[in-house]
Amino acid sequence: MPPHFLTEIRVLRDGARPVAGVDEVGRGPLAGPVAAAAVILDPDRLPDGVDDSKALSAKAREAAFERIAASALAIGVAFASVEEIDGLNIRQASLLAMARAVAALHVAPGFVLVDGRDLPALGCPGEAIVKGDALSLSIAAASIVAKVLRDRQMRRLAALYPHYGFETNAGYGTRAHLAALQAHGPTPFHRMSFAPLRTARG
């Protein structure tokens, strides 16, 4: 069942407004940044077709992205670089990207709903919700925005580094991607702190 707006309604009734949903994508890939998005939906103009980004096809995500962009009160997007991922660790880099996404909103949220177990550094109250992208419409919207924009960035990287299949694997360690690493070595956008890259580096 697609996520609903009930969590947001509870928060709004408690007087905290507006409510932002936050999610990140790209924790698991061997290459590319972590992307995060923060979305403040308009309670009077909730977009159709919004679901956990993992439950949608690429075409459905793109369509939902356009509806979110057309109706949301505010959208903030941010990234944590490969250097930050390797220098901090993937958990801390993900929290950094989410904090940046909230800071990028042109409307300051009164409350933030975050997918996962941890809250990033926020300038307002917030709540972490496990599997939030399946439970909160705002978090689901953020997951779609982050996924669409990260996939677009990986397609741009694919044009620069055509051997690795970034346009289809989004940096994940598919068999073809691992074979390309064996044949061509890593790019500057590979996460050297991740196995098998860490192991290969010795």
PDB file of C-alpha atoms in Angstrom:
ATOM      1  CA  MET A   1       0.000   0.000   0.000  1.00  0.00           C
ATOM      2  CA  PRO A   2       1.411   3.434  -0.866  1.00  0.00           C
ATOM      3  CA  PRO A   3       2.446   5.655   2.039  1.00  0.00           C
ATOM      4  CA  HIS A   4      -0.048   8.111   3.468  1.00  0.00           C
ATOM      5  CA  PHE A   5      -0.035  11.579   5.036  1.00  0.00           C
ATOM      6  CA  LEU A   6      -1.252  10.536   8.491  1.00  0.00           C
ATOM      7  CA  THR A   7       2.089  11.017  10.253  1.00  0.00           C
ATOM      8  CA  GLU A   8       2.324  14.511   8.825  1.00  0.00           C
ATOM      9  CA  ILE A   9      -1.253  15.269   9.924  1.00  0.00           C
ATOM     10  CA  ARG A  10      -0.381  14.196  13.483  1.00  0.00           C
ATOM     11  CA  VAL A  11       2.605  16.545  13.554  1.00  0.00           C
ATOM     12  CA  LEU A  12       0.650  19.403  12.003  1.00  0.00           C
ATOM     13  CA  ARG A  13      -2.109  18.975  14.592  1.00  0.00           C
ATOM     14  CA  ASP A  14       0.523  19.296  17.305  1.00  0.00           C
ATOM     15  CA  GLY A  15       1.307  22.736  15.898  1.00  0.00           C
ATOM     16  CA  ALA A  16       4.649  22.053  14.199  1.00  0.00           C
ATOM     17  CA  ARG A  17       4.616  23.339  10.648  1.00  0.00           C
ATOM     18  CA  PRO A  18       5.593  22.995   7.963  1.00  0.00           C
ATOM     19  CA  VAL A  19       6.657  19.343   7.948  1.00  0.00           C
ATOM     20  CA  ALA A  20       9.543  18.140   5.806  1.00  0.00           C
ATOM     21  CA  GLY A  21      10.268  14.546   4.802  1.00  0.00           C
ATOM     22  CA  VAL A  22      13.921  13.567   4.329  1.00  0.00           C
ATOM     23  CA  ASP A  23      15.545  10.541   2.747  1.00  0.00           C
ATOM     24  CA  GLU A  24      18.830   9.563   1.155  1.00  0.00           C
ATOM     25  CA  VAL A  25      19.815   7.146  -1.584  1.00  0.00           C
ATOM     26  CA  GLY A  26      23.118   5.604  -2.553  1.00  0.00           C
ATOM     27  CA  ARG A  27      24.459   4.093   0.656  1.00  0.00           C
ATOM     28  CA  GLY A  28      25.308   0.751  -0.941  1.00  0.00           C
ATOM     29  CA  PRO A  29      26.968   1.493  -4.304  1.00  0.00           C
ATOM     30  CA  LEU A  30      30.685   1.165  -4.940  1.00  0.00           C
ATOM     31  CA  ALA A  31      30.754   4.460  -6.821  1.00  0.00           C
ATOM     32  CA  GLY A  32      29.142   7.882  -6.805  1.00  0.00           C
ATOM     33  CA  PRO A  33      27.919  10.218  -4.086  1.00  0.00           C
ATOM     34  CA  VAL A  34      25.166   9.815  -1.538  1.00  0.00           C
ATOM     35  CA  ALA A  35      22.173  11.951  -2.505  1.00  0.00           C
ATOM     36  CA  ALA A  36      19.603  13.319  -0.078  1.00  0.00           C
ATOM     37  CA  ALA A  37      16.391  15.272  -0.501  1.00  0.00           C
ATOM     38  CA  ALA A  38      14.084  17.157   1.816  1.00  0.00           C
ATOM     39  CA  VAL A  39      10.514  17.791   0.659  1.00  0.00           C
ATOM     40  CA  ILE A  40       7.764  19.915   2.176  1.00  0.00           C
ATOM     41  CA  LEU A  41       4.479  18.840   0.622  1.00  0.00           C
ATOM     42  CA  ASP A  42       1.473  21.122   0.347  1.00  0.00           C
ATOM     43  CA  PRO A  43      -1.305  19.408   2.363  1.00  0.00           C
ATOM     44  CA  ASP A  44      -3.822  20.874  -0.080  1.00  0.00           C
ATOM     45  CA  ARG A  45      -1.986  19.622  -3.196  1.00  0.00           C
ATOM     46  CA  LEU A  46      -0.667  16.155  -2.430  1.00  0.00           C
ATOM     47  CA  PRO A  47       0.833  14.596  -5.567  1.00  0.00           C
ATOM     48  CA  ASP A  48      -0.493  11.344  -6.992  1.00  0.00           C
ATOM     49  CA  GLY A  49       1.647   8.280  -7.655  1.00  0.00           C
ATOM     50  CA  VAL A  50       4.080   8.811  -4.785  1.00  0.00           C
ATOM     51  CA  ASP A  51       5.479   5.659  -3.195  1.00  0.00           C
ATOM     52  CA  ASP A  52       8.745   4.366  -1.803  1.00  0.00           C
ATOM     53  CA  SER A  53      11.148   4.968  -4.696  1.00  0.00           C
ATOM     54  CA  LYS A  54      12.237   1.315  -4.605  1.00  0.00           C
ATOM     55  CA  ALA A  55       8.646   0.262  -5.330  1.00  0.00           C
ATOM     56  CA  LEU A  56       8.430   2.334  -8.527  1.00  0.00           C
ATOM     57  CA  SER A  57       9.791   1.781 -12.008  1.00  0.00           C
ATOM     58  CA  ALA A  58      12.201   4.365 -13.417  1.00  0.00           C
ATOM     59  CA  LYS A  59       9.426   5.749 -15.620  1.00  0.00           C
ATOM     60  CA  ALA A  60       7.001   6.001 -12.683  1.00  0.00           C
ATOM     61  CA  ARG A  61       9.678   7.697 -10.557  1.00  0.00           C
ATOM     62  CA  GLU A  62      10.308  10.310 -13.227  1.00  0.00           C
ATOM     63  CA  ALA A  63       6.584  11.019 -13.535  1.00  0.00           C
ATOM     64  CA  ALA A  64       6.199  11.247  -9.761  1.00  0.00           C
ATOM     65  CA  PHE A  65       9.249  13.508  -9.581  1.00  0.00           C
ATOM     66  CA  GLU A  66       7.597  15.969 -11.969  1.00  0.00           C
ATOM     67  CA  ARG A  67       4.382  15.977  -9.927  1.00  0.00           C
ATOM     68  CA  ILE A  68       6.313  16.527  -6.696  1.00  0.00           C
ATOM     69  CA  ALA A  69       8.316  19.362  -8.229  1.00  0.00           C
ATOM     70  CA  ALA A  70       5.123  21.017  -9.483  1.00  0.00           C
ATOM     71  CA  SER A  71       3.207  20.822  -6.199  1.00  0.00           C
ATOM     72  CA  ALA A  72       5.657  20.842  -3.271  1.00  0.00           C
ATOM     73  CA  LEU A  73       6.059  23.919  -1.110  1.00  0.00           C
ATOM     74  CA  ALA A  74       9.824  23.439  -1.008  1.00  0.00           C
ATOM     75  CA  ILE A  75      12.493  20.947  -2.096  1.00  0.00           C
ATOM     76  CA  GLY A  76      16.080  20.802  -0.907  1.00  0.00           C
ATOM     77  CA  VAL A  77      18.711  18.530  -2.460  1.00  0.00           C
ATOM     78  CA  ALA A  78      22.273  17.821  -1.366  1.00  0.00           C
ATOM     79  CA  PHE A  79      25.075  15.305  -1.800  1.00  0.00           C
ATOM     80  CA  ALA A  80      27.968  13.871   0.156  1.00  0.00           C
ATOM     81  CA  SER A  81      30.966  13.254  -2.067  1.00  0.00           C
ATOM     82  CA  VAL A  82      33.014  10.098  -2.467  1.00  0.00           C
ATOM     83  CA  GLU A  83      35.817  11.850  -0.565  1.00  0.00           C
ATOM     84  CA  GLU A  84      33.450  12.519   2.324  1.00  0.00           C
ATOM     85  CA  ILE A  85      32.166   8.944   2.262  1.00  0.00           C
ATOM     86  CA  ASP A  86      35.720   7.581   2.411  1.00  0.00           C
ATOM     87  CA  GLY A  87      36.852  10.144   4.979  1.00  0.00           C
ATOM     88  CA  LEU A  88      33.913   9.885   7.371  1.00  0.00           C
ATOM     89  CA  ASN A  89      32.113   6.560   6.710  1.00  0.00           C
ATOM     90  CA  ILE A  90      28.900   5.945   4.833  1.00  0.00           C
ATOM     91  CA  ARG A  91      26.610   6.462   7.834  1.00  0.00           C
ATOM     92  CA  GLN A  92      28.069   9.840   8.758  1.00  0.00           C
ATOM     93  CA  ALA A  93      28.202  10.929   5.111  1.00  0.00           C
ATOM     94  CA  SER A  94      24.522  10.034   4.718  1.00  0.00           C
ATOM     95  CA  LEU A  95      23.587  12.076   7.781  1.00  0.00           C
ATOM     96  CA  LEU A  96      25.656  14.969   6.431  1.00  0.00           C
ATOM     97  CA  ALA A  97      23.860  14.853   3.082  1.00  0.00           C
ATOM     98  CA  MET A  98      20.456  14.822   4.816  1.00  0.00           C
ATOM     99  CA  ALA A  99      21.390  17.777   7.027  1.00  0.00           C
ATOM    100  CA  ARG A 100      22.516  19.674   3.929  1.00  0.00           C
ATOM    101  CA  ALA A 101      19.250  18.878   2.154  1.00  0.00           C
ATOM    102  CA  VAL A 102      17.213  20.299   5.047  1.00  0.00           C
ATOM    103  CA  ALA A 103      19.442  23.394   5.117  1.00  0.00           C
ATOM    104  CA  ALA A 104      18.859  23.821   1.370  1.00  0.00           C
ATOM    105  CA  LEU A 105      15.080  24.230   1.802  1.00  0.00           C
ATOM    106  CA  HIS A 106      14.004  27.797   1.053  1.00  0.00           C
ATOM    107  CA  VAL A 107      11.193  27.328   3.598  1.00  0.00           C
ATOM    108  CA  ALA A 108      12.379  26.530   7.128  1.00  0.00           C
ATOM    109  CA  PRO A 109      10.625  23.388   8.420  1.00  0.00           C
ATOM    110  CA  GLY A 110       9.030  23.283  11.844  1.00  0.00           C
ATOM    111  CA  PHE A 111       9.440  19.503  12.060  1.00  0.00           C
ATOM    112  CA  VAL A 112      11.398  16.933  10.057  1.00  0.00           C
ATOM    113  CA  LEU A 113      10.513  13.283   9.406  1.00  0.00           C
ATOM    114  CA  VAL A 114      13.610  11.264   8.514  1.00  0.00           C
ATOM    115  CA  ASP A 115      13.833   7.787   7.058  1.00  0.00           C
ATOM    116  CA  GLY A 116      15.897   5.428   9.193  1.00  0.00           C
ATOM    117  CA  ARG A 117      17.046   5.157  12.798  1.00  0.00           C
ATOM    118  CA  ASP A 118      19.170   8.297  13.103  1.00  0.00           C
ATOM    119  CA  LEU A 119      18.448  11.998  12.978  1.00  0.00           C
ATOM    120  CA  PRO A 120      20.925  14.280  11.219  1.00  0.00           C
ATOM    121  CA  ALA A 121      21.896  17.610  12.744  1.00  0.00           C
ATOM    122  CA  LEU A 122      18.761  19.727  12.444  1.00  0.00           C
ATOM    123  CA  GLY A 123      17.751  23.224  13.433  1.00  0.00           C
ATOM    124  CA  CYS A 124      14.301  22.024  14.488  1.00  0.00           C
ATOM    125  CA  PRO A 125      12.598  19.003  16.089  1.00  0.00           C
ATOM    126  CA  GLY A 126      12.475  15.788  14.140  1.00  0.00           C
ATOM    127  CA  GLU A 127      11.596  12.107  14.232  1.00  0.00           C
ATOM    128  CA  ALA A 128      13.405   9.142  12.695  1.00  0.00           C
ATOM    129  CA  ILE A 129      11.077   6.507  11.248  1.00  0.00           C
ATOM    130  CA  VAL A 130      12.314   3.042  10.290  1.00  0.00           C
ATOM    131  CA  LYS A 131      11.010   2.219   6.796  1.00  0.00           C
ATOM    132  CA  GLY A 132       9.695   5.765   6.700  1.00  0.00           C
ATOM    133  CA  ASP A 133       9.691   5.829   2.902  1.00  0.00           C
ATOM    134  CA  ALA A 134       6.930   3.222   3.040  1.00  0.00           C
ATOM    135  CA  LEU A 135       4.995   4.976   5.817  1.00  0.00           C
ATOM    136  CA  SER A 136       5.237   8.734   5.221  1.00  0.00           C
ATOM    137  CA  LEU A 137       4.234  10.460   1.994  1.00  0.00           C
ATOM    138  CA  SER A 138       6.739  13.258   2.573  1.00  0.00           C
ATOM    139  CA  ILE A 139       9.613  10.823   3.097  1.00  0.00           C
ATOM    140  CA  ALA A 140       8.533   8.834   0.037  1.00  0.00           C
ATOM    141  CA  ALA A 141       8.535  12.052  -2.004  1.00  0.00           C
ATOM    142  CA  ALA A 142      12.041  12.804  -0.759  1.00  0.00           C
ATOM    143  CA  SER A 143      13.181   9.296  -1.681  1.00  0.00           C
ATOM    144  CA  ILE A 144      11.912   9.802  -5.235  1.00  0.00           C
ATOM    145  CA  VAL A 145      13.603  13.179  -5.637  1.00  0.00           C
ATOM    146  CA  ALA A 146      16.913  11.869  -4.296  1.00  0.00           C
ATOM    147  CA  LYS A 147      16.782   8.712  -6.424  1.00  0.00           C
ATOM    148  CA  VAL A 148      15.911  10.503  -9.660  1.00  0.00           C
ATOM    149  CA  LEU A 149      18.606  13.146  -9.235  1.00  0.00           C
ATOM    150  CA  ARG A 150      21.284  10.644  -8.200  1.00  0.00           C
ATOM    151  CA  ASP A 151      20.451   8.405 -11.164  1.00  0.00           C
ATOM    152  CA  ARG A 152      20.782  11.406 -13.483  1.00  0.00           C
ATOM    153  CA  GLN A 153      24.193  12.170 -12.003  1.00  0.00           C
ATOM    154  CA  MET A 154      25.304   8.568 -12.471  1.00  0.00           C
ATOM    155  CA  ARG A 155      24.232   8.727 -16.119  1.00  0.00           C
ATOM    156  CA  ARG A 156      26.434  11.787 -16.524  1.00  0.00           C
ATOM    157  CA  LEU A 157      29.325   9.858 -14.977  1.00  0.00           C
ATOM    158  CA  ALA A 158      28.595   6.997 -17.378  1.00  0.00           C
ATOM    159  CA  ALA A 159      29.271   9.344 -20.295  1.00  0.00           C
ATOM    160  CA  LEU A 160      32.709  10.098 -18.821  1.00  0.00           C
ATOM    161  CA  TYR A 161      33.485   6.521 -17.764  1.00  0.00           C
ATOM    162  CA  PRO A 162      31.612   4.242 -20.188  1.00  0.00           C
ATOM    163  CA  HIS A 163      33.139   0.922 -19.097  1.00  0.00           C
ATOM    164  CA  TYR A 164      31.358   0.576 -15.763  1.00  0.00           C
ATOM    165  CA  GLY A 165      27.654   0.611 -16.669  1.00  0.00           C
ATOM    166  CA  PHE A 166      26.793   3.449 -14.295  1.00  0.00           C
ATOM    167  CA  GLU A 167      23.782   4.306 -16.447  1.00  0.00           C
ATOM    168  CA  THR A 168      22.156   1.001 -15.503  1.00  0.00           C
ATOM    169  CA  ASN A 169      23.768  -0.093 -12.221  1.00  0.00           C
ATOM    170  CA  ALA A 170      23.900   3.379 -10.558  1.00  0.00           C
ATOM    171  CA  GLY A 171      27.277   2.398  -9.120  1.00  0.00           C
ATOM    172  CA  TYR A 172      26.151  -0.824  -7.441  1.00  0.00           C
ATOM    173  CA  GLY A 173      28.498  -3.800  -7.546  1.00  0.00           C
ATOM    174  CA  THR A 174      26.944  -5.833 -10.328  1.00  0.00           C
ATOM    175  CA  ARG A 175      28.912  -8.635 -11.957  1.00  0.00           C
ATOM    176  CA  ALA A 176      29.611  -6.457 -15.019  1.00  0.00           C
ATOM    177  CA  HIS A 177      30.719  -3.564 -12.818  1.00  0.00           C
ATOM    178  CA  LEU A 178      33.111  -5.783 -10.868  1.00  0.00           C
ATOM    179  CA  ALA A 179      34.505  -7.161 -14.131  1.00  0.00           C
ATOM    180  CA  ALA A 180      35.082  -3.614 -15.375  1.00  0.00           C
ATOM    181  CA  LEU A 181      36.938  -2.790 -12.167  1.00  0.00           C
ATOM    182  CA  GLN A 182      39.187  -5.785 -12.739  1.00  0.00           C
ATOM    183  CA  ALA A 183      39.840  -4.730 -16.327  1.00  0.00           C
ATOM    184  CA  HIS A 184      40.131  -0.960 -15.967  1.00  0.00           C
ATOM    185  CA  GLY A 185      40.662  -0.187 -12.298  1.00  0.00           C
ATOM    186  CA  PRO A 186      38.704   2.363 -10.277  1.00  0.00           C
ATOM    187  CA  THR A 187      37.654   5.849 -11.351  1.00  0.00           C
ATOM    188  CA  PRO A 188      37.999   8.943  -9.141  1.00  0.00           C
ATOM    189  CA  PHE A 189      34.331   8.375  -8.263  1.00  0.00           C
ATOM    190  CA  HIS A 190      34.788   4.932  -6.731  1.00  0.00           C
ATOM    191  CA  ARG A 191      34.609   4.546  -2.949  1.00  0.00           C
ATOM    192  CA  MET A 192      38.006   3.234  -2.003  1.00  0.00           C
ATOM    193  CA  SER A 193      36.894   2.487   1.567  1.00  0.00           C
ATOM    194  CA  PHE A 194      34.374  -0.078   0.283  1.00  0.00           C
ATOM    195  CA  ALA A 195      35.155  -3.734  -0.315  1.00  0.00           C
ATOM    196  CA  PRO A 196      36.270  -4.990  -2.829  1.00  0.00           C
ATOM    197  CA  LEU A 197      38.076  -1.710  -3.586  1.00  0.00           C
ATOM    198  CA  ARG A 198      39.569  -1.529  -0.096  1.00  0.00           C
ATOM    199  CA  THR A 199      40.796  -5.106  -0.414  1.00  0.00           C
ATOM    200  CA  ALA A 200      42.237  -4.475  -3.869  1.00  0.00           C
ATOM    201  CA  ARG A 201      44.086  -1.393  -2.606  1.00  0.00           C
ATOM    202  CA  GLY A 202      45.642  -3.603   0.053  1.00  0.00           C
TER     203      GLY A 202
END
